């Protein structure tokens, strides 16, 4: 009998995962290595307000804790608990959504996107996604083996979608389009005329609009955010939202989807969504009881969060204005700025160098599917002003040292 150990045969991951990238967390792994070596990293990479000086509102915590004390600790109904769904419906109707055909609660917007795309897309279908893009959508499409077709966000037009380009990307296999409004990574809020033109494209080609409005309540200036579903009650729209951002509870993993549109047209699709909702049992049960508190309770905490974010946004835009080699469309919402850098190297090399030499962690634009030759970085402006200013000074110094 041979005593040699059998040769290791690797268990390979699916080839479908080859295109999956999540630069935001991938870079964090590098930063964690550095932190283990004793380096203090300034993290301007992850959009989690609770990591900074923002706290989950006590009335939401109390609503969730009370639900646990009240015994809501078993499985919930698959679409979600009734009082939470009714609170979402009342809020949506108040915002002007009509023809609501289904509301369902999920483990964050992330699970809602997974379920809604899986329920819609078949092997030959394709979906329009923005470039730059929050990478969740591409990751799910890769997992499903579905082709994505990127449409351009136009930096020269305040990062609004390039409508002609979007229309030109539609073919006979296109089933839907993704809209992130307010936008991650650009901080843009889309105008009524842009939204009307997008609705018209969807109407003409019978597309489902997936509108990710998770930053809806974090608009920093006076203009308002318009949910596209309110402009197109006849078009199939899935409006996505949740507690992660404006409600300052990302770790709770609570989100939801609202399907609106013509009842007869969307019925089979809604049935598909509910089939998948049942197959995964339910979302977090007791935490769903925080939804009525979030949508109907006091919102002073939100005004306070917006006030802080506005000051921090202004700090980043002022820095971008005065720093050679940087230009930035001022973000109007959320907590992201997406400045363009005038640098020789590619943006990923820049970001890794910045991390190693200045201990500042940002994410490169190409990590958001922003194609070359552009060189952008995404800056999360959640940190306190002193920390943010320190990080911005270091980025400026790094740029200066590399200037020709
Ligand atoms: N959609 C966008 C545009 C995001 O920026 C994020 C998180 O950063 C998510 C969805 C994830 O939302 P959730 O935490 O509800 O899964």
JSON list of N, CA and C and ligand atoms in Angstrom, two decimals, residues 22 24 46-48 106-113 133-137 179-185 212-215 240-245 249-256 334-336 368 378, ligand 1:
[
{"chain": "A", "resi": 22, "resn": "UNK", "atom": "N", "xyz": [-16.54, 42.94, -7.02]},
{"chain": "A", "resi": 22, "resn": "UNK", "atom": "CA", "xyz": [-17.18, 43.85, -6.06]},
{"chain": "A", "resi": 22, "resn": "UNK", "atom": "C", "xyz": [-16.05, 44.65, -5.43]},
{"chain": "A", "resi": 24, "resn": "UNK", "atom": "N", "xyz": [-15.63, 47.33, -4.07]},
{"chain": "A", "resi": 24, "resn": "UNK", "atom": "CA", "xyz": [-15.77, 48.04, -2.80]},
{"chain": "A", "resi": 24, "resn": "UNK", "atom": "C", "xyz": [-15.25, 47.14, -1.67]},
{"chain": "A", "resi": 46, "resn": "UNK", "atom": "N", "xyz": [-16.76, 52.58, 2.06]},
{"chain": "A", "resi": 46, "resn": "UNK", "atom": "CA", "xyz": [-18.00, 51.80, 2.23]},
{"chain": "A", "resi": 46, "resn": "UNK", "atom": "C", "xyz": [-19.14, 52.71, 2.66]},
{"chain": "A", "resi": 47, "resn": "UNK", "atom": "N", "xyz": [-20.28, 52.55, 1.98]},
{"chain": "A", "resi": 47, "resn": "UNK", "atom": "CA", "xyz": [-21.44, 53.41, 2.25]},
{"chain": "A", "resi": 47, "resn": "UNK", "atom": "C", "xyz": [-22.27, 52.93, 3.42]},
{"chain": "A", "resi": 48, "resn": "UNK", "atom": "N", "xyz": [-21.62, 52.82, 4.58]},
{"chain": "A", "resi": 48, "resn": "UNK", "atom": "CA", "xyz": [-22.35, 52.39, 5.78]},
{"chain": "A", "resi": 48, "resn": "UNK", "atom": "C", "xyz": [-22.32, 53.51, 6.80]},
{"chain": "A", "resi": 106, "resn": "UNK", "atom": "N", "xyz": [-37.94, 42.10, 1.65]},
{"chain": "A", "resi": 106, "resn": "UNK", "atom": "CA", "xyz": [-36.80, 41.23, 1.36]},
{"chain": "A", "resi": 106, "resn": "UNK", "atom": "C", "xyz": [-35.63, 41.53, 2.32]},
{"chain": "A", "resi": 107, "resn": "UNK", "atom": "N", "xyz": [-34.58, 40.70, 2.21]},
{"chain": "A", "resi": 107, "resn": "UNK", "atom": "CA", "xyz": [-33.35, 40.93, 2.98]},
{"chain": "A", "resi": 107, "resn": "UNK", "atom": "C", "xyz": [-32.56, 42.04, 2.29]},
{"chain": "A", "resi": 108, "resn": "UNK", "atom": "N", "xyz": [-32.99, 43.25, 2.47]},
{"chain": "A", "resi": 108, "resn": "UNK", "atom": "CA", "xyz": [-32.34, 44.38, 1.81]},
{"chain": "A", "resi": 108, "resn": "UNK", "atom": "C", "xyz": [-32.76, 44.48, 0.36]},
{"chain": "A", "resi": 109, "resn": "UNK", "atom": "N", "xyz": [-32.42, 45.62, -0.24]},
{"chain": "A", "resi": 109, "resn": "UNK", "atom": "CA", "xyz": [-32.65, 45.80, -1.68]},
{"chain": "A", "resi": 109, "resn": "UNK", "atom": "C", "xyz": [-31.91, 44.71, -2.45]},
{"chain": "A", "resi": 110, "resn": "UNK", "atom": "N", "xyz": [-30.76, 44.29, -1.89]},
{"chain": "A", "resi": 110, "resn": "UNK", "atom": "CA", "xyz": [-29.94, 43.29, -2.60]},
{"chain": "A", "resi": 110, "resn": "UNK", "atom": "C", "xyz": [-30.74, 42.02, -2.91]},
{"chain": "A", "resi": 111, "resn": "UNK", "atom": "N", "xyz": [-31.48, 41.53, -1.93]},
{"chain": "A", "resi": 111, "resn": "UNK", "atom": "CA", "xyz": [-32.25, 40.31, -2.20]},
{"chain": "A", "resi": 111, "resn": "UNK", "atom": "C", "xyz": [-33.42, 40.59, -3.15]},
{"chain": "A", "resi": 112, "resn": "UNK", "atom": "N", "xyz": [-34.01, 41.78, -3.00]},
{"chain": "A", "resi": 112, "resn": "UNK", "atom": "CA", "xyz": [-35.11, 42.13, -3.91]},
{"chain": "A", "resi": 112, "resn": "UNK", "atom": "C", "xyz": [-34.62, 42.12, -5.36]},
{"chain": "A", "resi": 113, "resn": "UNK", "atom": "N", "xyz": [-33.43, 42.67, -5.59]},
{"chain": "A", "resi": 113, "resn": "UNK", "atom": "CA", "xyz": [-32.88, 42.71, -6.95]},
{"chain": "A", "resi": 113, "resn": "UNK", "atom": "C", "xyz": [-32.64, 41.29, -7.45]},
{"chain": "A", "resi": 133, "resn": "UNK", "atom": "N", "xyz": [-21.84, 51.98, -12.62]},
{"chain": "A", "resi": 133, "resn": "UNK", "atom": "CA", "xyz": [-22.94, 51.24, -12.01]},
{"chain": "A", "resi": 133, "resn": "UNK", "atom": "C", "xyz": [-22.58, 50.75, -10.61]},
{"chain": "A", "resi": 134, "resn": "UNK", "atom": "N", "xyz": [-23.52, 50.76, -9.71]},
{"chain": "A", "resi": 134, "resn": "UNK", "atom": "CA", "xyz": [-23.35, 50.06, -8.43]},
{"chain": "A", "resi": 134, "resn": "UNK", "atom": "C", "xyz": [-23.33, 48.56, -8.77]},
{"chain": "A", "resi": 135, "resn": "UNK", "atom": "N", "xyz": [-22.26, 47.82, -8.36]},
{"chain": "A", "resi": 135, "resn": "UNK", "atom": "CA", "xyz": [-21.99, 46.51, -8.98]},
{"chain": "A", "resi": 135, "resn": "UNK", "atom": "C", "xyz": [-22.92, 45.35, -8.61]},
{"chain": "A", "resi": 136, "resn": "UNK", "atom": "N", "xyz": [-23.88, 45.58, -7.75]},
{"chain": "A", "resi": 136, "resn": "UNK", "atom": "CA", "xyz": [-24.82, 44.51, -7.39]},
{"chain": "A", "resi": 136, "resn": "UNK", "atom": "C", "xyz": [-25.50, 43.91, -8.62]},
{"chain": "A", "resi": 137, "resn": "UNK", "atom": "N", "xyz": [-25.91, 44.77, -9.54]},
{"chain": "A", "resi": 137, "resn": "UNK", "atom": "CA", "xyz": [-26.70, 44.31, -10.69]},
{"chain": "A", "resi": 137, "resn": "UNK", "atom": "C", "xyz": [-25.88, 43.40, -11.59]},
{"chain": "A", "resi": 179, "resn": "UNK", "atom": "N", "xyz": [-32.29, 51.60, -13.27]},
{"chain": "A", "resi": 179, "resn": "UNK", "atom": "CA", "xyz": [-32.10, 53.02, -13.02]},
{"chain": "A", "resi": 179, "resn": "UNK", "atom": "C", "xyz": [-31.72, 53.14, -11.55]},
{"chain": "A", "resi": 180, "resn": "UNK", "atom": "N", "xyz": [-30.65, 53.86, -11.25]},
{"chain": "A", "resi": 180, "resn": "UNK", "atom": "CA", "xyz": [-30.31, 54.08, -9.84]},
{"chain": "A", "resi": 180, "resn": "UNK", "atom": "C", "xyz": [-30.44, 55.58, -9.60]},
{"chain": "A", "resi": 181, "resn": "UNK", "atom": "N", "xyz": [-31.49, 55.95, -8.90]},
{"chain": "A", "resi": 181, "resn": "UNK", "atom": "CA", "xyz": [-31.86, 57.36, -8.78]},
{"chain": "A", "resi": 181, "resn": "UNK", "atom": "C", "xyz": [-32.48, 57.63, -7.41]},
{"chain": "A", "resi": 182, "resn": "UNK", "atom": "N", "xyz": [-31.78, 58.42, -6.56]},
{"chain": "A", "resi": 182, "resn": "UNK", "atom": "CA", "xyz": [-30.47, 59.04, -6.68]},
{"chain": "A", "resi": 182, "resn": "UNK", "atom": "C", "xyz": [-29.37, 57.99, -6.87]},
{"chain": "A", "resi": 183, "resn": "UNK", "atom": "N", "xyz": [-28.27, 58.46, -7.47]},
{"chain": "A", "resi": 183, "resn": "UNK", "atom": "CA", "xyz": [-27.30, 57.52, -8.00]},
{"chain": "A", "resi": 183, "resn": "UNK", "atom": "C", "xyz": [-26.11, 57.25, -7.08]},
{"chain": "A", "resi": 184, "resn": "UNK", "atom": "N", "xyz": [-25.74, 56.02, -7.05]},
{"chain": "A", "resi": 184, "resn": "UNK", "atom": "CA", "xyz": [-24.45, 55.56, -6.54]},
{"chain": "A", "resi": 184, "resn": "UNK", "atom": "C", "xyz": [-23.72, 55.03, -7.76]},
{"chain": "A", "resi": 185, "resn": "UNK", "atom": "N", "xyz": [-22.56, 55.51, -8.17]},
{"chain": "A", "resi": 185, "resn": "UNK", "atom": "CA", "xyz": [-21.60, 56.30, -7.40]},
{"chain": "A", "resi": 185, "resn": "UNK", "atom": "C", "xyz": [-21.59, 57.80, -7.65]},
{"chain": "A", "resi": 212, "resn": "UNK", "atom": "N", "xyz": [-33.94, 51.78, -8.47]},
{"chain": "A", "resi": 212, "resn": "UNK", "atom": "CA", "xyz": [-33.34, 51.63, -7.15]},
{"chain": "A", "resi": 212, "resn": "UNK", "atom": "C", "xyz": [-33.33, 53.02, -6.51]},
{"chain": "A", "resi": 213, "resn": "UNK", "atom": "N", "xyz": [-34.23, 53.21, -5.51]},
{"chain": "A", "resi": 213, "resn": "UNK", "atom": "CA", "xyz": [-34.40, 54.54, -4.92]},
{"chain": "A", "resi": 213, "resn": "UNK", "atom": "C", "xyz": [-34.00, 54.54, -3.45]},
{"chain": "A", "resi": 214, "resn": "UNK", "atom": "N", "xyz": [-32.99, 53.73, -3.13]},
{"chain": "A", "resi": 214, "resn": "UNK", "atom": "CA", "xyz": [-32.56, 53.56, -1.74]},
{"chain": "A", "resi": 214, "resn": "UNK", "atom": "C", "xyz": [-32.05, 54.88, -1.12]},
{"chain": "A", "resi": 215, "resn": "UNK", "atom": "N", "xyz": [-31.61, 55.83, -1.97]},
{"chain": "A", "resi": 215, "resn": "UNK", "atom": "CA", "xyz": [-31.12, 57.12, -1.45]},
{"chain": "A", "resi": 215, "resn": "UNK", "atom": "C", "xyz": [-32.16, 58.23, -1.57]},
{"chain": "A", "resi": 240, "resn": "UNK", "atom": "N", "xyz": [-37.54, 50.04, -5.79]},
{"chain": "A", "resi": 240, "resn": "UNK", "atom": "CA", "xyz": [-36.81, 49.36, -4.71]},
{"chain": "A", "resi": 240, "resn": "UNK", "atom": "C", "xyz": [-36.38, 50.36, -3.65]},
{"chain": "A", "resi": 241, "resn": "UNK", "atom": "N", "xyz": [-36.57, 49.97, -2.39]},
{"chain": "A", "resi": 241, "resn": "UNK", "atom": "CA", "xyz": [-36.18, 50.86, -1.30]},
{"chain": "A", "resi": 241, "resn": "UNK", "atom": "C", "xyz": [-35.96, 50.02, -0.05]},
{"chain": "A", "resi": 242, "resn": "UNK", "atom": "N", "xyz": [-35.58, 50.65, 1.05]},
{"chain": "A", "resi": 242, "resn": "UNK", "atom": "CA", "xyz": [-35.34, 49.87, 2.26]},
{"chain": "A", "resi": 242, "resn": "UNK", "atom": "C", "xyz": [-34.80, 50.72, 3.40]},
{"chain": "A", "resi": 243, "resn": "UNK", "atom": "N", "xyz": [-34.38, 50.04, 4.47]},
{"chain": "A", "resi": 243, "resn": "UNK", "atom": "CA", "xyz": [-33.96, 50.73, 5.70]},
{"chain": "A", "resi": 243, "resn": "UNK", "atom": "C", "xyz": [-32.46, 51.00, 5.76]},
{"chain": "A", "resi": 244, "resn": "UNK", "atom": "N", "xyz": [-31.71, 50.56, 4.73]},
{"chain": "A", "resi": 244, "resn": "UNK", "atom": "CA", "xyz": [-30.24, 50.57, 4.88]},
{"chain": "A", "resi": 244, "resn": "UNK", "atom": "C", "xyz": [-29.62, 51.96, 4.94]},
{"chain": "A", "resi": 245, "resn": "UNK", "atom": "N", "xyz": [-30.13, 52.89, 4.18]},
{"chain": "A", "resi": 245, "resn": "UNK", "atom": "CA", "xyz": [-29.39, 54.15, 4.03]},
{"chain": "A", "resi": 245, "resn": "UNK", "atom": "C", "xyz": [-30.03, 55.28, 4.84]},
{"chain": "A", "resi": 249, "resn": "UNK", "atom": "N", "xyz": [-29.89, 51.80, 9.06]},
{"chain": "A", "resi": 249, "resn": "UNK", "atom": "CA", "xyz": [-29.91, 50.44, 9.62]},
{"chain": "A", "resi": 249, "resn": "UNK", "atom": "C", "xyz": [-29.50, 49.41, 8.56]},
{"chain": "A", "resi": 250, "resn": "UNK", "atom": "N", "xyz": [-28.31, 49.57, 7.96]},
{"chain": "A", "resi": 250, "resn": "UNK", "atom": "CA", "xyz": [-27.94, 48.64, 6.87]},
{"chain": "A", "resi": 250, "resn": "UNK", "atom": "C", "xyz": [-27.77, 47.20, 7.32]},
{"chain": "A", "resi": 251, "resn": "UNK", "atom": "N", "xyz": [-27.35, 47.01, 8.58]},
{"chain": "A", "resi": 251, "resn": "UNK", "atom": "CA", "xyz": [-27.12, 45.64, 9.05]},
{"chain": "A", "resi": 251, "resn": "UNK", "atom": "C", "xyz": [-28.41, 44.86, 9.32]},
{"chain": "A", "resi": 252, "resn": "UNK", "atom": "N", "xyz": [-29.52, 45.53, 9.31]},
{"chain": "A", "resi": 252, "resn": "UNK", "atom": "CA", "xyz": [-30.79, 44.83, 9.56]},
{"chain": "A", "resi": 252, "resn": "UNK", "atom": "C", "xyz": [-31.24, 44.04, 8.35]},
{"chain": "A", "resi": 253, "resn": "UNK", "atom": "N", "xyz": [-30.73, 44.39, 7.20]},
{"chain": "A", "resi": 253, "resn": "UNK", "atom": "CA", "xyz": [-31.07, 43.73, 5.94]},
{"chain": "A", "resi": 253, "resn": "UNK", "atom": "C", "xyz": [-32.57, 43.76, 5.68]},
{"chain": "A", "resi": 254, "resn": "UNK", "atom": "N", "xyz": [-33.15, 44.94, 5.67]},
{"chain": "A", "resi": 254, "resn": "UNK", "atom": "CA", "xyz": [-34.57, 45.09, 5.37]},
{"chain": "A", "resi": 254, "resn": "UNK", "atom": "C", "xyz": [-34.74, 45.98, 4.14]},
{"chain": "A", "resi": 255, "resn": "UNK", "atom": "N", "xyz": [-35.38, 45.44, 3.12]},
{"chain": "A", "resi": 255, "resn": "UNK", "atom": "CA", "xyz": [-35.67, 46.20, 1.91]},
{"chain": "A", "resi": 255, "resn": "UNK", "atom": "C", "xyz": [-37.02, 45.77, 1.37]},
{"chain": "A", "resi": 256, "resn": "UNK", "atom": "N", "xyz": [-37.43, 46.42, 0.28]},
{"chain": "A", "resi": 256, "resn": "UNK", "atom": "CA", "xyz": [-38.69, 46.01, -0.32]},
{"chain": "A", "resi": 256, "resn": "UNK", "atom": "C", "xyz": [-38.77, 46.39, -1.79]},
{"chain": "A", "resi": 334, "resn": "UNK", "atom": "N", "xyz": [-27.31, 61.36, -1.65]},
{"chain": "A", "resi": 334, "resn": "UNK", "atom": "CA", "xyz": [-26.55, 60.21, -1.12]},
{"chain": "A", "resi": 334, "resn": "UNK", "atom": "C", "xyz": [-25.28, 60.70, -0.43]},
{"chain": "A", "resi": 335, "resn": "UNK", "atom": "N", "xyz": [-24.26, 59.85, -0.35]},
{"chain": "A", "resi": 335, "resn": "UNK", "atom": "CA", "xyz": [-23.02, 60.27, 0.33]},
{"chain": "A", "resi": 335, "resn": "UNK", "atom": "C", "xyz": [-21.79, 59.89, -0.47]},
{"chain": "A", "resi": 336, "resn": "UNK", "atom": "N", "xyz": [-21.91, 60.06, -1.80]},
{"chain": "A", "resi": 336, "resn": "UNK", "atom": "CA", "xyz": [-20.80, 59.72, -2.68]},
{"chain": "A", "resi": 336, "resn": "UNK", "atom": "C", "xyz": [-20.46, 60.89, -3.60]},
{"chain": "A", "resi": 368, "resn": "UNK", "atom": "N", "xyz": [-16.68, 50.41, -10.74]},
{"chain": "A", "resi": 368, "resn": "UNK", "atom": "CA", "xyz": [-18.11, 50.64, -10.96]},
{"chain": "A", "resi": 368, "resn": "UNK", "atom": "C", "xyz": [-18.44, 50.55, -12.45]},
{"chain": "A", "resi": 378, "resn": "UNK", "atom": "N", "xyz": [-14.34, 56.98, -6.35]},
{"chain": "A", "resi": 378, "resn": "UNK", "atom": "CA", "xyz": [-15.53, 57.29, -5.56]},
{"chain": "A", "resi": 378, "resn": "UNK", "atom": "C", "xyz": [-15.11, 57.57, -4.13]},
{"chain": "B", "resi": 1, "resn": "LIG", "atom": "N1", "xyz": [-28.61, 49.79, -4.14]},
{"chain": "B", "resi": 1, "resn": "LIG", "atom": "C1", "xyz": [-27.68, 50.76, -4.13]},
{"chain": "B", "resi": 1, "resn": "LIG", "atom": "C2", "xyz": [-27.68, 51.78, -5.22]},
{"chain": "B", "resi": 1, "resn": "LIG", "atom": "C3", "xyz": [-26.71, 50.79, -3.12]},
{"chain": "B", "resi": 1, "resn": "LIG", "atom": "O1", "xyz": [-25.79, 51.76, -3.14]},
{"chain": "B", "resi": 1, "resn": "LIG", "atom": "C4", "xyz": [-26.73, 49.81, -2.12]},
{"chain": "B", "resi": 1, "resn": "LIG", "atom": "C5", "xyz": [-25.69, 49.78, -1.06]},
{"chain": "B", "resi": 1, "resn": "LIG", "atom": "O2", "xyz": [-24.71, 50.49, -1.08]},
{"chain": "B", "resi": 1, "resn": "LIG", "atom": "C6", "xyz": [-27.72, 48.83, -2.17]},
{"chain": "B", "resi": 1, "resn": "LIG", "atom": "C7", "xyz": [-28.65, 48.86, -3.19]},
{"chain": "B", "resi": 1, "resn": "LIG", "atom": "C8", "xyz": [-27.80, 47.74, -1.16]},
{"chain": "B", "resi": 1, "resn": "LIG", "atom": "O3", "xyz": [-28.96, 47.91, -0.41]},
{"chain": "B", "resi": 1, "resn": "LIG", "atom": "P1", "xyz": [-29.36, 46.93, 0.77]},
{"chain": "B", "resi": 1, "resn": "LIG", "atom": "O4", "xyz": [-28.46, 47.19, 1.93]},
{"chain": "B", "resi": 1, "resn": "LIG", "atom": "O5", "xyz": [-30.79, 47.30, 1.07]},
{"chain": "B", "resi": 1, "resn": "LIG", "atom": "O6", "xyz": [-29.23, 45.55, 0.26]}
]
